[in-house]
Short mmCIF file of N, CA and C in Angstrom, two decimals:
data_model
loop_
_atom_site.label_atom_id
_atom_site.label_comp_id
_atom_site.label_asym_id
_atom_site.label_seq_id
_atom_site.Cartn_x
_atom_site.Cartn_y
_atom_site.Cartn_z
N GLN Y 1 170.49 12.32 148.39
CA GLN Y 1 169.59 11.66 148.84
C GLN Y 1 167.98 12.54 149.01
N VAL Y 2 167.20 12.02 148.76
CA VAL Y 2 165.86 12.89 149.20
C VAL Y 2 164.99 12.58 150.45
N GLN Y 3 164.69 13.43 150.81
CA GLN Y 3 163.68 13.66 151.89
C GLN Y 3 162.64 14.18 150.95
N LEU Y 4 161.16 14.17 152.01
CA LEU Y 4 159.71 14.31 151.75
C LEU Y 4 159.30 14.34 153.05
N VAL Y 5 158.61 15.41 153.40
CA VAL Y 5 158.37 16.22 154.56
C VAL Y 5 156.73 16.48 154.56
N GLU Y 6 155.31 15.35 154.50
CA GLU Y 6 154.20 15.87 154.41
C GLU Y 6 153.35 16.59 155.65
N SER Y 7 152.84 17.20 155.30
CA SER Y 7 151.77 17.84 156.35
C SER Y 7 150.00 18.03 156.06
N GLY Y 8 149.73 18.00 156.49
CA GLY Y 8 148.00 18.32 156.10
C GLY Y 8 146.86 17.47 156.78
N GLY Y 9 147.36 16.34 156.95
CA GLY Y 9 146.15 15.23 157.78
C GLY Y 9 145.46 14.96 158.24
N GLY Y 10 144.86 15.11 158.87
CA GLY Y 10 143.81 15.52 160.13
C GLY Y 10 142.23 14.98 160.17
N LEU Y 11 141.61 15.06 161.08
CA LEU Y 11 139.86 14.45 161.14
C LEU Y 11 139.20 15.47 160.18
N VAL Y 12 138.44 14.67 159.83
CA VAL Y 12 137.92 15.76 158.89
C VAL Y 12 136.23 15.00 158.77
N GLN Y 13 135.13 15.16 158.58
CA GLN Y 13 133.59 14.99 158.67
C GLN Y 13 133.61 14.41 157.26
N ALA Y 14 132.29 13.95 157.05
CA ALA Y 14 132.37 13.86 155.08
C ALA Y 14 131.81 14.50 154.70
N GLY Y 15 132.44 15.15 153.58
CA GLY Y 15 131.73 16.54 152.51
C GLY Y 15 133.07 17.59 152.66
N GLY Y 16 134.14 16.64 153.21
CA GLY Y 16 134.66 17.80 154.02
C GLY Y 16 136.17 18.07 152.83
N SER Y 17 136.82 19.30 153.76
CA SER Y 17 138.20 18.96 152.28
C SER Y 17 139.34 19.28 152.91
N LEU Y 18 140.38 18.94 152.47
CA LEU Y 18 141.43 18.96 153.36
C LEU Y 18 142.58 19.10 152.32
N ARG Y 19 143.72 19.64 152.85
CA ARG Y 19 144.93 19.94 151.76
C ARG Y 19 145.82 19.54 151.97
N LEU Y 20 146.44 18.54 152.01
CA LEU Y 20 148.02 17.58 151.58
C LEU Y 20 149.38 19.18 151.23
N SER Y 21 150.09 19.07 152.26
CA SER Y 21 151.71 19.68 150.72
C SER Y 21 152.77 18.56 151.62
N CYS Y 22 153.85 18.40 150.92
CA CYS Y 22 154.26 18.55 150.58
C CYS Y 22 155.81 18.74 150.19
N THR Y 23 157.43 18.63 150.64
CA THR Y 23 158.36 19.39 150.23
C THR Y 23 159.24 18.31 149.98
N ALA Y 24 160.28 18.90 149.38
CA ALA Y 24 161.18 17.71 148.95
C ALA Y 24 162.43 18.66 149.90
N THR Y 25 163.17 17.97 149.82
CA THR Y 25 165.05 18.42 150.77
C THR Y 25 165.87 17.43 150.30
N GLY Y 26 167.02 17.97 150.69
CA GLY Y 26 167.85 16.75 149.32
C GLY Y 26 168.38 17.55 148.11
N ILE Y 27 168.24 16.55 147.49
CA ILE Y 27 169.31 16.71 146.23
C ILE Y 27 167.96 16.54 145.51
N ALA Y 28 167.35 17.14 145.00
CA ALA Y 28 165.73 17.48 145.01
C ALA Y 28 165.92 17.12 143.28
N SER Y 29 166.93 18.02 142.77
CA SER Y 29 166.89 18.29 141.35
C SER Y 29 166.77 16.89 141.12
N ARG Y 30 166.42 15.62 141.07
CA ARG Y 30 166.42 14.44 141.05
C ARG Y 30 165.57 14.07 140.49
N ILE Y 31 164.41 15.16 140.61
CA ILE Y 31 162.65 14.34 140.73
C ILE Y 31 162.61 15.33 139.37
N ASN Y 32 161.18 14.09 138.71
CA ASN Y 32 160.72 14.77 137.75
C ASN Y 32 159.38 14.43 138.33
N THR Y 33 159.17 13.23 139.10
CA THR Y 33 157.63 13.23 139.11
C THR Y 33 157.38 13.10 140.94
N MET Y 34 156.48 14.12 140.85
CA MET Y 34 155.78 13.98 142.29
C MET Y 34 154.16 13.27 142.38
N GLY Y 35 154.04 12.91 143.52
CA GLY Y 35 152.71 12.64 143.51
C GLY Y 35 152.40 11.91 145.09
N TRP Y 36 151.04 11.28 144.89
CA TRP Y 36 150.53 10.81 146.15
C TRP Y 36 150.14 9.75 146.39
N ARG Y 37 150.54 8.81 147.01
CA ARG Y 37 150.02 7.26 147.28
C ARG Y 37 148.97 7.02 148.63
N ARG Y 38 148.08 6.40 148.52
CA ARG Y 38 147.20 6.21 149.63
C ARG Y 38 147.21 4.68 149.93
N GLN Y 39 146.66 4.24 151.55
CA GLN Y 39 147.11 2.38 151.77
C GLN Y 39 145.99 2.77 153.20
N ALA Y 40 144.63 1.75 152.52
CA ALA Y 40 143.33 2.10 153.81
C ALA Y 40 144.16 0.87 154.19
N PRO Y 41 143.69 0.86 155.82
CA PRO Y 41 144.00 -0.79 156.45
C PRO Y 41 142.89 -1.70 155.67
N GLY Y 42 143.59 -2.72 155.52
CA GLY Y 42 143.96 -4.13 154.92
C GLY Y 42 143.60 -4.11 153.24
N LYS Y 43 144.35 -2.69 152.47
CA LYS Y 43 143.95 -2.18 151.23
C LYS Y 43 145.40 -2.95 150.63
N HIS Y 44 145.27 -2.55 149.30
CA HIS Y 44 146.70 -2.17 148.79
C HIS Y 44 146.89 -0.96 148.39
N VAL Y 45 148.35 -0.35 148.48
CA VAL Y 45 148.82 1.39 147.86
C VAL Y 45 147.57 1.71 147.00
N GLU Y 46 147.38 2.90 147.01
CA GLU Y 46 147.47 2.99 145.08
C GLU Y 46 147.75 4.47 145.60
N THR Y 47 148.13 4.67 143.94
CA THR Y 47 147.99 6.08 143.57
C THR Y 47 147.18 6.49 143.22
N VAL Y 48 146.79 7.75 143.93
CA VAL Y 48 145.97 9.29 144.11
C VAL Y 48 146.20 10.10 142.89
N ALA Y 49 147.41 10.72 142.87
CA ALA Y 49 148.07 11.81 141.92
C ALA Y 49 148.85 11.80 141.78
N ARG Y 50 149.24 12.10 140.62
CA ARG Y 50 150.84 12.35 140.07
C ARG Y 50 151.35 13.02 139.26
N MET Y 51 151.88 13.96 138.99
CA MET Y 51 152.41 15.23 138.69
C MET Y 51 153.79 15.10 137.67
N SER Y 52 154.09 15.55 136.44
CA SER Y 52 155.34 15.32 136.41
C SER Y 52 156.00 16.67 136.08
N VAL Y 53 157.52 17.10 136.07
CA VAL Y 53 158.07 18.61 135.25
C VAL Y 53 157.20 18.82 134.43
N GLY Y 54 157.27 18.37 133.02
CA GLY Y 54 156.83 18.34 132.32
C GLY Y 54 154.96 18.33 131.68
N GLY Y 55 154.56 18.37 133.73
CA GLY Y 55 153.20 18.38 133.01
C GLY Y 55 152.10 17.98 132.67
N ASN Y 56 152.91 16.03 133.26
CA ASN Y 56 152.21 14.58 132.87
C ASN Y 56 150.97 14.92 133.70
N LEU Y 57 149.58 14.68 133.71
CA LEU Y 57 148.96 14.21 135.26
C LEU Y 57 148.64 13.26 134.94
N TYR Y 58 148.10 12.33 136.18
CA TYR Y 58 147.60 11.37 136.49
C TYR Y 58 146.42 11.21 137.73
N TYR Y 59 145.08 11.06 137.28
CA TYR Y 59 144.05 11.00 138.71
C TYR Y 59 143.61 9.34 138.80
N SER Y 60 143.75 8.94 140.13
CA SER Y 60 142.40 7.49 140.49
C SER Y 60 141.65 7.78 139.82
N ASP Y 61 140.60 6.91 139.08
CA ASP Y 61 139.36 6.47 139.08
C ASP Y 61 138.90 7.01 140.24
N SER Y 62 139.26 6.48 141.56
CA SER Y 62 138.26 7.09 142.87
C SER Y 62 138.48 7.97 143.18
N MET Y 63 139.53 8.78 142.74
CA MET Y 63 139.26 10.07 143.43
C MET Y 63 139.06 10.93 142.07
N LYS Y 64 138.87 10.75 141.27
CA LYS Y 64 139.13 12.35 139.79
C LYS Y 64 137.82 12.23 139.94
N GLY Y 65 138.13 14.09 140.05
CA GLY Y 65 136.69 15.13 140.33
C GLY Y 65 136.83 15.68 141.41
N ARG Y 66 137.28 15.31 142.67
CA ARG Y 66 137.32 15.88 143.71
C ARG Y 66 138.69 16.01 144.30
N VAL Y 67 139.41 15.83 143.66
CA VAL Y 67 141.06 15.79 143.75
C VAL Y 67 141.58 16.61 143.15
N THR Y 68 142.31 17.81 143.33
CA THR Y 68 143.91 18.80 142.34
C THR Y 68 145.10 18.54 142.98
N ILE Y 69 146.39 18.27 142.26
CA ILE Y 69 147.13 18.28 142.73
C ILE Y 69 148.16 19.63 142.21
N SER Y 70 148.82 20.50 143.07
CA SER Y 70 149.19 20.68 142.16
C SER Y 70 150.91 21.53 142.38
N ARG Y 71 151.75 22.05 142.02
CA ARG Y 71 153.17 21.75 142.07
C ARG Y 71 153.82 23.22 142.15
N ASP Y 72 154.70 22.98 142.49
CA ASP Y 72 155.73 24.28 142.48
C ASP Y 72 156.95 23.41 142.68
N SER Y 73 158.07 23.63 141.20
CA SER Y 73 158.94 23.04 140.91
C SER Y 73 159.98 23.40 141.85
N ALA Y 74 159.95 24.94 141.86
CA ALA Y 74 160.56 25.46 142.20
C ALA Y 74 161.20 25.59 143.67
N ALA Y 75 160.18 25.49 144.23
CA ALA Y 75 159.74 25.76 145.65
C ALA Y 75 159.96 23.73 146.06
N ASN Y 76 160.12 23.15 144.97
CA ASN Y 76 160.13 21.34 145.71
C ASN Y 76 158.84 21.22 145.88
N THR Y 77 157.65 21.73 145.70
CA THR Y 77 156.96 21.06 147.15
C THR Y 77 155.33 20.80 145.90
N VAL Y 78 154.83 19.82 146.99
CA VAL Y 78 153.21 19.74 146.33
C VAL Y 78 152.80 19.46 146.86
N HIS Y 79 151.68 19.87 145.99
CA HIS Y 79 150.10 19.63 147.43
C HIS Y 79 148.78 19.10 147.07
N LEU Y 80 148.12 18.72 147.50
CA LEU Y 80 146.78 17.99 146.93
C LEU Y 80 145.71 18.23 147.60
N GLN Y 81 145.06 18.82 146.58
CA GLN Y 81 143.43 19.27 147.28
C GLN Y 81 142.50 18.04 147.45
N MET Y 82 142.05 18.19 148.23
CA MET Y 82 141.01 16.90 148.24
C MET Y 82 140.13 17.50 148.96
N ASN Y 83 138.07 17.64 148.73
CA ASN Y 83 137.33 17.40 148.81
C ASN Y 83 135.83 16.57 148.61
N ASN Y 84 135.26 17.15 149.09
CA ASN Y 84 133.99 15.82 149.14
C ASN Y 84 134.48 15.16 149.66
N LEU Y 85 135.32 14.90 150.64
CA LEU Y 85 135.77 13.27 151.56
C LEU Y 85 134.75 12.33 151.21
N THR Y 86 134.64 10.77 151.89
CA THR Y 86 133.38 10.19 152.36
C THR Y 86 135.03 9.24 152.90
N PRO Y 87 134.38 8.29 154.20
CA PRO Y 87 134.87 7.41 154.99
C PRO Y 87 135.62 6.46 154.61
N GLU Y 88 135.60 6.34 152.81
CA GLU Y 88 136.26 5.39 151.65
C GLU Y 88 137.81 6.32 151.62
N ASP Y 89 137.58 7.43 151.80
CA ASP Y 89 139.04 7.74 151.64
C ASP Y 89 140.34 7.81 152.31
N THR Y 90 139.78 7.27 154.33
CA THR Y 90 140.27 6.92 154.91
C THR Y 90 141.14 6.53 154.74
N ALA Y 91 143.28 6.87 155.03
CA ALA Y 91 143.82 5.88 154.70
C ALA Y 91 145.50 6.96 155.19
N VAL Y 92 146.44 5.69 154.96
CA VAL Y 92 147.61 6.74 155.05
C VAL Y 92 147.58 6.96 154.12
N TYR Y 93 148.17 8.88 153.70
CA TYR Y 93 148.75 9.58 152.55
C TYR Y 93 150.14 9.49 152.58
N TYR Y 94 150.51 8.63 151.57
CA TYR Y 94 152.69 9.37 151.27
C TYR Y 94 153.04 10.23 150.00
N CYS Y 95 153.31 11.21 150.40
CA CYS Y 95 154.24 11.56 149.67
C CYS Y 95 154.60 11.14 148.62
N THR Y 96 155.36 10.82 147.78
CA THR Y 96 156.33 10.11 146.66
C THR Y 96 156.80 11.17 145.37
N ALA Y 97 158.15 10.59 145.23
CA ALA Y 97 158.98 11.38 143.98
C ALA Y 97 159.87 10.48 143.28
N ASP Y 98 159.89 10.60 142.14
CA ASP Y 98 160.49 9.67 140.88
C ASP Y 98 161.58 10.40 140.26
N ARG Y 99 162.63 9.46 140.05
CA ARG Y 99 162.77 10.22 138.95
C ARG Y 99 162.48 10.49 137.43
N PHE Y 100 162.01 10.02 137.26
CA PHE Y 100 161.00 9.61 135.98
C PHE Y 100 159.74 9.01 135.99
N TRP Y 101 158.59 9.62 134.93
CA TRP Y 101 157.97 9.58 134.32
C TRP Y 101 157.66 8.48 134.66
N GLY Y 102 157.52 6.70 135.51
CA GLY Y 102 157.58 5.37 134.64
C GLY Y 102 156.23 4.76 135.28
N SER Y 103 156.03 4.26 135.01
CA SER Y 103 154.83 2.79 135.52
C SER Y 103 154.46 3.60 136.58
N LEU Y 104 152.62 3.34 136.74
CA LEU Y 104 152.27 3.31 138.30
C LEU Y 104 152.52 2.10 138.87
N ARG Y 105 153.34 0.84 137.61
CA ARG Y 105 153.24 -0.43 138.26
C ARG Y 105 154.20 -0.70 139.54
N LYS Y 106 155.40 0.70 139.28
CA LYS Y 106 156.86 0.63 140.09
C LYS Y 106 157.18 1.01 140.89
N SER Y 107 157.67 1.02 142.17
CA SER Y 107 157.10 1.69 143.64
C SER Y 107 157.95 2.63 143.18
N PRO Y 108 157.43 4.31 143.79
CA PRO Y 108 158.60 5.35 143.79
C PRO Y 108 159.61 4.97 144.29
N ASP Y 109 160.51 5.93 143.73
CA ASP Y 109 162.10 6.27 144.32
C ASP Y 109 162.39 6.64 145.86
N TYR Y 110 161.25 7.13 145.95
CA TYR Y 110 161.21 8.73 146.88
C TYR Y 110 159.96 8.78 147.78
N TRP Y 111 159.64 7.98 149.29
CA TRP Y 111 158.39 8.30 150.60
C TRP Y 111 158.89 8.90 151.05
N GLY Y 112 157.51 10.13 151.03
CA GLY Y 112 157.52 10.55 152.85
C GLY Y 112 157.01 9.12 153.95
N GLN Y 113 157.19 10.27 155.05
CA GLN Y 113 156.39 9.19 156.17
C GLN Y 113 155.38 8.45 156.36
N GLY Y 114 154.65 9.47 155.46
CA GLY Y 114 152.75 9.27 155.62
C GLY Y 114 152.05 10.10 156.50
N THR Y 115 151.07 10.74 156.42
CA THR Y 115 149.72 11.76 157.21
C THR Y 115 149.25 10.72 156.46
N GLN Y 116 147.95 10.45 158.73
CA GLN Y 116 147.43 9.63 158.71
C GLN Y 116 145.52 11.78 157.78
N VAL Y 117 144.98 10.71 157.13
CA VAL Y 117 143.67 11.47 156.38
C VAL Y 117 142.78 10.52 157.58
N THR Y 118 141.63 10.65 158.00
CA THR Y 118 140.34 10.24 158.90
C THR Y 118 139.38 11.07 157.97
N VAL Y 119 138.26 10.15 157.80
CA VAL Y 119 136.85 10.98 157.45
C VAL Y 119 135.98 10.40 158.14
N SER Y 120 135.15 10.57 159.37
CA SER Y 120 134.05 10.74 159.62
C SER Y 120 133.04 10.62 159.31
N SER Y 121 131.70 10.03 158.96
CA SER Y 121 130.57 9.48 159.19
C SER Y 121 129.93 10.19 159.83
#
């Protein structure tokens, strides 16, 4: 089994930055893709960014240019640097992991517990 532990959420003013981190433990060798999804109040879950061990990258249109995903595969850790945040970025952010680089429509194999990001205006 794989466990994902997130850190780095919190309260920030509009225009500010946050860095989220996530470490996978357990049978982490199963993981190919790690990423982040978010869910704002009253909205569907959205994929923010993801990265495979082979270097495949995805960024959502809503955050492209404002976020950077990075990964330390040896440490089974993924980071999400978020800049120029707006109140619309307020959401619970979930670290996710998959055994494959698959369709965005597929629910990830593993989810973290989520970390709250709140952006004040």
